Coordinates of C-alpha atoms in Angstrom, one line a residue:
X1 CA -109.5 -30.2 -67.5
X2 CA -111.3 -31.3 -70.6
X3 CA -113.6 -33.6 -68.8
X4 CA -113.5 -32.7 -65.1
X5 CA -117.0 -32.0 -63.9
X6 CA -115.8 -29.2 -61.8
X7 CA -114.2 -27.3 -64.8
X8 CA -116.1 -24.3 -66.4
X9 CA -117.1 -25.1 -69.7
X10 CA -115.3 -22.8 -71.6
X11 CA -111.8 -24.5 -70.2
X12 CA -113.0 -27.6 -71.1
X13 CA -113.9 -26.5 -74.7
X14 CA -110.1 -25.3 -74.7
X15 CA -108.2 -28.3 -73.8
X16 CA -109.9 -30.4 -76.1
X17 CA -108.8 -28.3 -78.6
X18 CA -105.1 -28.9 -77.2
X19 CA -105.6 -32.7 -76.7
X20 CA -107.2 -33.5 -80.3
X21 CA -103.9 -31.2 -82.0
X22 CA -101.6 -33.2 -79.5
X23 CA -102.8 -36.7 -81.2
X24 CA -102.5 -34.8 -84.9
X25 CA -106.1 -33.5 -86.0
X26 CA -106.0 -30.5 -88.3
X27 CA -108.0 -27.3 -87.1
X28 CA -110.5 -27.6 -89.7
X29 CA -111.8 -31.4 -88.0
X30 CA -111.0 -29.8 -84.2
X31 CA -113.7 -27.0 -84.7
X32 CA -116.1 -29.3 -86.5
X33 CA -115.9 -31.9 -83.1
X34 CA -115.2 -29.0 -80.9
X35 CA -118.2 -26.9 -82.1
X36 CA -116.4 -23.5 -82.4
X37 CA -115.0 -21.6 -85.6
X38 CA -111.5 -22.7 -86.7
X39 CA -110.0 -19.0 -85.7
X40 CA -111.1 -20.3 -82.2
X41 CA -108.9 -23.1 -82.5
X42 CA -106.0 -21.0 -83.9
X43 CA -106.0 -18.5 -80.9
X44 CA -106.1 -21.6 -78.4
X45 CA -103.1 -23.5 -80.0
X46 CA -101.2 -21.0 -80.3
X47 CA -101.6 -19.3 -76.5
X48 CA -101.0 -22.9 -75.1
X49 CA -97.8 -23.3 -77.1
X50 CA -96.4 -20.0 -75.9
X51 CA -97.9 -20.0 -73.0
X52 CA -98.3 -24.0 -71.6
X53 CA -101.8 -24.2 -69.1
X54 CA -101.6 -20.4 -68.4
X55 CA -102.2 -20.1 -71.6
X56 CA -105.9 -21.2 -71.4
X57 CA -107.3 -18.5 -69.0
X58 CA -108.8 -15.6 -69.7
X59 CA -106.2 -12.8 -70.3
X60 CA -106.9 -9.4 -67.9
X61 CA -109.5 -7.0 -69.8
X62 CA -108.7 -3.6 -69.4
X63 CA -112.9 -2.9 -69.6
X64 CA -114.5 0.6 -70.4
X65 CA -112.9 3.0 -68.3
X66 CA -114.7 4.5 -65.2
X67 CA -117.2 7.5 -65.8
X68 CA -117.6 8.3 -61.9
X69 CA -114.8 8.5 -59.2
X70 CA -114.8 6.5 -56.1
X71 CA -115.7 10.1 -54.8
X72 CA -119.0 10.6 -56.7
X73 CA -119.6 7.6 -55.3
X74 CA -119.0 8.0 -51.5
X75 CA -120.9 11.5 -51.8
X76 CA -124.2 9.9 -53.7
X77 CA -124.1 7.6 -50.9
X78 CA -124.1 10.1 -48.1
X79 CA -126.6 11.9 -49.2
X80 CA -128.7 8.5 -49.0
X81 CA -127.5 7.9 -45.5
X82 CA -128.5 11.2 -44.4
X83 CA -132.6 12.6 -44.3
X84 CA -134.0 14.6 -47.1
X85 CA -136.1 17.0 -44.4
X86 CA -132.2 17.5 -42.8
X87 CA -131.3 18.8 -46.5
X88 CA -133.9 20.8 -47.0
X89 CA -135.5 18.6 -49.8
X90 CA -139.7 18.3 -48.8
X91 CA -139.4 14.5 -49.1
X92 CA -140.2 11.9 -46.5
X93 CA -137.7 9.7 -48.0
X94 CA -135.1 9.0 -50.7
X95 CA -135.9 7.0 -53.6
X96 CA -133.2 6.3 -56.6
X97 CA -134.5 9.3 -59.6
X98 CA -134.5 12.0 -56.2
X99 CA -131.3 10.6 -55.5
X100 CA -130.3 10.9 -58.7
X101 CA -132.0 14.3 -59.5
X102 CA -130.2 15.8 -56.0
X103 CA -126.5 14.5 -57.0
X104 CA -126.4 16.5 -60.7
X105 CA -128.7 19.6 -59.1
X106 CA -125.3 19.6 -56.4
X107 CA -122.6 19.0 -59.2
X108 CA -121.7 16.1 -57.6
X109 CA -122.1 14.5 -61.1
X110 CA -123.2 16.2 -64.8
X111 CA -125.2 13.0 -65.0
X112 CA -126.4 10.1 -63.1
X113 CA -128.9 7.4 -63.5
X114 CA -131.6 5.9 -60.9
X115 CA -130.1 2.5 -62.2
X116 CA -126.7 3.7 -61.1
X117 CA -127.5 5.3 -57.8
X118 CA -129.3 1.9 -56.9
X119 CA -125.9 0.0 -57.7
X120 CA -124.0 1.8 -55.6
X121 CA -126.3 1.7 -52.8
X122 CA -127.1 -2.5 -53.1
X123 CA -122.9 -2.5 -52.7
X124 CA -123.5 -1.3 -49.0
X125 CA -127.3 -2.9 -49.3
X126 CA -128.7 0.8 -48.5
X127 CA -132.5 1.2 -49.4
X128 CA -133.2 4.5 -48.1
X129 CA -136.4 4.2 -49.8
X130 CA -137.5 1.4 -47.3
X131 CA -138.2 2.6 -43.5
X132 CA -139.2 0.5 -40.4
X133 CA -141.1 1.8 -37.4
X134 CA -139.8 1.1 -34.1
X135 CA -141.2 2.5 -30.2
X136 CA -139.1 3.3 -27.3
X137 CA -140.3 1.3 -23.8
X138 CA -141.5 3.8 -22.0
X139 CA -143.0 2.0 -18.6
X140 CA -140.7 2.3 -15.8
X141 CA -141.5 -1.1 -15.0
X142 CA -141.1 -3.1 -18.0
X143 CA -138.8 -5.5 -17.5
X144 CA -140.9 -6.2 -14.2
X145 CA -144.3 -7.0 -16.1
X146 CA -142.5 -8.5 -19.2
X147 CA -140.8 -11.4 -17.0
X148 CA -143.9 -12.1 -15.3
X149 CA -145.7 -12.5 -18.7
X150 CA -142.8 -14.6 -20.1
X151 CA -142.4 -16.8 -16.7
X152 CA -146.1 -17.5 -17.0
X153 CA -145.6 -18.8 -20.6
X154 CA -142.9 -21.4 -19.3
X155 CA -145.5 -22.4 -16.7
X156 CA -143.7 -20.9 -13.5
X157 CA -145.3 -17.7 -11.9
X158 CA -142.5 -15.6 -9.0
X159 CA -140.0 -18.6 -9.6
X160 CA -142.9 -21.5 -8.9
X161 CA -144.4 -24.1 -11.0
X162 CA -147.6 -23.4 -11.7
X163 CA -149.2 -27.1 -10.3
X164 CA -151.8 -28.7 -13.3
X165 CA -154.9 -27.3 -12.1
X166 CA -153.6 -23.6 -12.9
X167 CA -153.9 -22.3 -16.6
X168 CA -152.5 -19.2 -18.8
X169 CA -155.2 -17.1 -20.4
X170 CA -153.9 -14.7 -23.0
X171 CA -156.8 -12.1 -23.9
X172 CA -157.6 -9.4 -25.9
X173 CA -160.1 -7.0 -28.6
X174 CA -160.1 -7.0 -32.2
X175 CA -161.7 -4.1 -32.7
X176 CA -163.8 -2.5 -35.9
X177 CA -164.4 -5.7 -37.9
X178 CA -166.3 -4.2 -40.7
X179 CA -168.9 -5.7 -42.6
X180 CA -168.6 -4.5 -46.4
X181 CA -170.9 -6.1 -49.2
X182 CA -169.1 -5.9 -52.1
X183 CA -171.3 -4.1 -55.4
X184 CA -170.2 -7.1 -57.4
X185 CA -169.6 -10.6 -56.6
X186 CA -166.2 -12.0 -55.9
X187 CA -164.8 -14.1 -58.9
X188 CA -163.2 -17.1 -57.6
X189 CA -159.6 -17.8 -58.7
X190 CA -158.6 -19.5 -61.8
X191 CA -156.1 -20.5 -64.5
X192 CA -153.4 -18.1 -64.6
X193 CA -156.1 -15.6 -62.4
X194 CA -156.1 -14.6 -58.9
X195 CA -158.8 -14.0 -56.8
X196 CA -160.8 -10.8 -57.6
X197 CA -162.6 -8.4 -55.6
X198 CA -164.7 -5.5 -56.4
X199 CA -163.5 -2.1 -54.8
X200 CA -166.7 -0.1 -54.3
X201 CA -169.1 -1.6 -51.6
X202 CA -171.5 -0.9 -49.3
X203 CA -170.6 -0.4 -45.3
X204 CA -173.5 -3.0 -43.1
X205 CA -172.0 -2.1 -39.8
X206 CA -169.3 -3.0 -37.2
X207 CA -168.2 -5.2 -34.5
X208 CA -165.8 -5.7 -32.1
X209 CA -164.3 -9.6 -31.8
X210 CA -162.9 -10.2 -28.2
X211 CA -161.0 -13.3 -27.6
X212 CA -159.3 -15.1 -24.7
X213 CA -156.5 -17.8 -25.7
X214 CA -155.2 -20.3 -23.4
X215 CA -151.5 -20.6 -23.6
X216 CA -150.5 -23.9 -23.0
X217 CA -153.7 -26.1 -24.5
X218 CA -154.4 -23.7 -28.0
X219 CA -158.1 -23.4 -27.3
X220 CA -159.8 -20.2 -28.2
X221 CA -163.0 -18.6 -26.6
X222 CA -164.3 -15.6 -29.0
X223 CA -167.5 -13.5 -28.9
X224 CA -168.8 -10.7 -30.9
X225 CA -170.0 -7.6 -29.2
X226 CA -171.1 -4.6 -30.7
X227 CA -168.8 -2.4 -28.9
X228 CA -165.6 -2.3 -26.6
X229 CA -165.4 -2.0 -22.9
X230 CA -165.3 -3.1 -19.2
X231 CA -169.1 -4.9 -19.5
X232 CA -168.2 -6.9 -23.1
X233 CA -164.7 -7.8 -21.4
X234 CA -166.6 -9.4 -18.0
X235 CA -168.7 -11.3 -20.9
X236 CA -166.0 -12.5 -22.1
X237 CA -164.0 -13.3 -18.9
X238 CA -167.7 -14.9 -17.6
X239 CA -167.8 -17.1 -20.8
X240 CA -164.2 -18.5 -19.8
X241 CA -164.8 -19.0 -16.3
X242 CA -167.8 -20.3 -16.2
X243 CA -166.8 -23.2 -18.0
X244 CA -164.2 -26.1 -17.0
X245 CA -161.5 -27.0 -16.4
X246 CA -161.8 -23.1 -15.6
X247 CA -164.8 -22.6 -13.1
X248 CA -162.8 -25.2 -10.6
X249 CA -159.3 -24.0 -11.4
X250 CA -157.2 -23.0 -8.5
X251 CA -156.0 -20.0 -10.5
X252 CA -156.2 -18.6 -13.9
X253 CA -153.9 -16.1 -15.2
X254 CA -155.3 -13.3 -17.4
X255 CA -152.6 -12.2 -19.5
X256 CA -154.0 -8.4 -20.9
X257 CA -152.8 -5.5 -22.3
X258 CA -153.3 -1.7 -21.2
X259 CA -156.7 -1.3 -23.4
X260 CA -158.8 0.8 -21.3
X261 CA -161.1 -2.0 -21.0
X262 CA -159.2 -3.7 -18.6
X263 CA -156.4 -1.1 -17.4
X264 CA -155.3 -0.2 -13.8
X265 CA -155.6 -1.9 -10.4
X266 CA -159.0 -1.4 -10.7
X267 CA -159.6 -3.9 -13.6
X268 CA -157.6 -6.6 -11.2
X269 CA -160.1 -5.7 -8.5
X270 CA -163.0 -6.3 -10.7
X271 CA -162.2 -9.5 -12.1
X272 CA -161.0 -10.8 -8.7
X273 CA -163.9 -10.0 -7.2
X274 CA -166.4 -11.8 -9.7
X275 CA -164.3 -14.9 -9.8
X276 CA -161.6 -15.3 -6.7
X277 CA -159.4 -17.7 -9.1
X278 CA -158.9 -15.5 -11.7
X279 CA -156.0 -12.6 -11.9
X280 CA -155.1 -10.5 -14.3
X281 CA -151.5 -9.5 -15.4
X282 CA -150.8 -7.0 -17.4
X283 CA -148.2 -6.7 -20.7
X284 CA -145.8 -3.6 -20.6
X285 CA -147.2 -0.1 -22.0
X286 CA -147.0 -0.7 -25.7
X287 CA -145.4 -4.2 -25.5
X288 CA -148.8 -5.5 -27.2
X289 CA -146.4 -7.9 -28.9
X290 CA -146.1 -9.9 -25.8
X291 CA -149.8 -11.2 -26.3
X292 CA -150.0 -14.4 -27.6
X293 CA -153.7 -13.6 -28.6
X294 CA -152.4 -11.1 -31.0
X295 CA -151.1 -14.1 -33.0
X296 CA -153.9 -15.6 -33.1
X297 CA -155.7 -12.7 -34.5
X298 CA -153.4 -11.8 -37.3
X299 CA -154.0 -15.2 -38.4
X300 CA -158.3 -14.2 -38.2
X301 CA -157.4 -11.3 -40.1
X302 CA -155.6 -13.5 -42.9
X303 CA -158.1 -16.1 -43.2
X304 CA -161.1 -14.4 -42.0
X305 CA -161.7 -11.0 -42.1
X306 CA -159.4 -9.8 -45.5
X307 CA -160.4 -9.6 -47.9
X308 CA -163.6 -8.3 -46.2
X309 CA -166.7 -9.2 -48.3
X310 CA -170.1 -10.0 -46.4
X311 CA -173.4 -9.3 -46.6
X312 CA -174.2 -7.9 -43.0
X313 CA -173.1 -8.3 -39.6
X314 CA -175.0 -12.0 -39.1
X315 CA -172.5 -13.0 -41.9
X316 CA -169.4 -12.3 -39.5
X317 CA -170.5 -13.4 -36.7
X318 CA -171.4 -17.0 -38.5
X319 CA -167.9 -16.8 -40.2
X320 CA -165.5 -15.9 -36.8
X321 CA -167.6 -18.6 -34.8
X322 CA -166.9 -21.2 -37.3
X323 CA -163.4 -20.4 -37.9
X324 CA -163.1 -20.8 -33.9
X325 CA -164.6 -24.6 -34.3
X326 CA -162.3 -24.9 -37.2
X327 CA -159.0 -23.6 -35.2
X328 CA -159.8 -25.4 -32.1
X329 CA -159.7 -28.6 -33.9
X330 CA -156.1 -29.0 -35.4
X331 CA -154.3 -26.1 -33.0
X332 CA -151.5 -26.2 -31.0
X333 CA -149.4 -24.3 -28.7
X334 CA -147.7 -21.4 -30.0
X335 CA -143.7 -22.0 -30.3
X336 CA -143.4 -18.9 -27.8
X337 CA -139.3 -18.5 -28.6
X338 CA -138.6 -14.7 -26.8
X339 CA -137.5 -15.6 -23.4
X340 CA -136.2 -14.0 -20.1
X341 CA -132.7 -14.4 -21.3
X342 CA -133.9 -12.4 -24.6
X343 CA -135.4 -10.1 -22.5
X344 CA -132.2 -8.9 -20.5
X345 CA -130.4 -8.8 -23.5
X346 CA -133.4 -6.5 -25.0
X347 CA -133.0 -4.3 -22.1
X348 CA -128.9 -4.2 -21.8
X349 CA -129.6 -3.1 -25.5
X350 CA -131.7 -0.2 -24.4
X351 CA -129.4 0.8 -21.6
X352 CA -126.8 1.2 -24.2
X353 CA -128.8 3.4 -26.4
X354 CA -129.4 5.6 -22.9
X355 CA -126.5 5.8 -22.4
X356 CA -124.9 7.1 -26.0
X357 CA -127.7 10.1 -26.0
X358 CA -128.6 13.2 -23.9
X359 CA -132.0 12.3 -21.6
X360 CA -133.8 14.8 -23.9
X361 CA -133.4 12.9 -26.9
X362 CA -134.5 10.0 -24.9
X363 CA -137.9 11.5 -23.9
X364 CA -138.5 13.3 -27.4
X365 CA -138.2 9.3 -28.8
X366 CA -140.3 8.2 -26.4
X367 CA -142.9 10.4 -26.6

């Protein structure tokens, strides 16, 4: 014990004290080696010679007593499992004083701290003051679309191998980039100082970023239009296919979501019909997430666009086309890791949920 590396210190410090008055030292020389008071030395003999190696721990502490029941407790943190609209409190949401405040205006307590109520709650890691947003699926065919999305990342299309002269276009809009001049400059970072910019600026216009991504070689084709639609999209979709390997392709998959720029049987019709290689597939309604594109834009909108400080609309364009050059150079494919086998699990998930409520609860989620 007194030099076992594994050993808190404090039982170390303890049987030194036993071993140095086993070979004879007197307490005064103990505490001076030691480096504790000689009443510390005392207390340690003595417990070891009535007690032997027990002797040495830490006797039980009785503590201050409690000054809330393990009731108090398990009503404060009801009320922080249940809604504060569904108590009739006009809150959106609990935080630790209104929790607090609600508990003594109930009697539940005479008094009660926001540090206490957040105690208790970290036991059962409840933040009531935290909230995520979720969407039900509402497409009757989603588990249709989202497989043939997901096979065509995997390179297989209806249970075939898509052959080397077939690619995977992921597309998209980023709309509304804004173009806000800052009144001041922005201060570059330094020592011990992040970068600042200036709140108040002045608006020079708006444009809409459309992309197309191709899945398995991470190379991007962007262009800035000053508006959504079905014409910007065909620029876009003319851009890609009028280059190669894509103009010669034998087919090119157009992965898209249900914007209305590219929605319906129609928009399949319309880029078929301009270039007989090309079809489009669509995500699920509100399965947006299934675009690779999107990841590519979030990381525009990181490295790009926020914070958004330029001069006028030249300025952005000049900025997203040379982030393109600059991507394009060092990307490479996304590590795509939600699968078909994720996806059935996702929907046995759902059919549970179905199941445990009444169909009107179902649609008033959905909806």
């Amino acid at each position: 014990m007194a030099w076992g590396q594994a050993v808190e210190h404090r039982l170390r410090v303890r049987a030194r004290i036993v071993l140095l008055a086993a070979r004879g030292a007197p307490n005064a020389q103990i505490a001076e080696r030691v480096g504790v008071h000689v009443d510390t030395v005392r207390r340690w003999r003595g417990r070891f010679a009535d007690h032997r190696l027990s002797g040495l721990e830490d006797r039980q502490r009785s503590g201050r007593p409690p000054r809330f029941t393990p009731l108090q407790t398990a009503q404060v943190t009801a009320l922080a499992c249940r809604l504060p609209a569904d108590s009739g409190i006009p809150l959106s949401r609990w935080s630790g004083p209104e929790l607090a405040r609600e508990a003594i205006a109930r009697g539940i307590s005479p008094f009660l701290s926001a540090s206490t109520v957040r105690r208790w709650l970290s036991r059962d890691a409840l933040k009531p003051w935290q909230h995520r947003s979720w969407i039900f699926p509402t497409d009757p065919a989603f588990g249709t679309k989202a497989a043939h999305v997901l096979d065509l990342y995997h390179r297989t299309f209806n249970h075939v191998p898509l052959g080397e002269a077939e690619y995977v276009i992921s597309a998209d809009e980023k709309t509304s980039i804004q173009a806000r001049c800052r009144c001041h400059p922005t201060l570059a970072p330094g020592k011990a100082r992040a970068m600042r910019v200036n709140h108040t600026y002045r608006r020079g216009g708006a444009l809409a970023y459309l992309a197309a991504y191709d899945v398995h070689h991470a190379r991007v084709f962007g262009r800035c239009e000053d508006r959504t639609g079905i014409v910007p999209f065909m620029n876009l979709v003319t851009q890609v296919m009028s280059t190669e390997p894509y103009a010669s392709a034998k087919r090119v998959f157009w992965i898209v979501d249900n914007g209305s720029s590219h929605r319906g049987r129609k928009a399949a019709d319309r880029l078929t019909e301009a270039f007989p290689n090309a079809e489009l597939v669509h995500t699920p309604v509100h399965a947006s997430w299934l675009n690779q594109v999107e990841i590519y834009f979030s990381a525009v909108q990181r490295k790009v666009v926020s914070p958004n400080d330029f001069t006028d609309l030249d300025e952005v364009r000049d900025r997203l086309r040379s982030f393109e050059d600059r991507y394009n150079a060092t990307a490479q494919p996304f590590q795509w890791k939600f699968t078909t086998s994720d996806l059935e699990a996702l929907l046995a998930r759902l059919d549970r949920h179905q199941a445990g409520h009444p169909p009107e609860s179902s649609v008033g989620l959905a909806t």
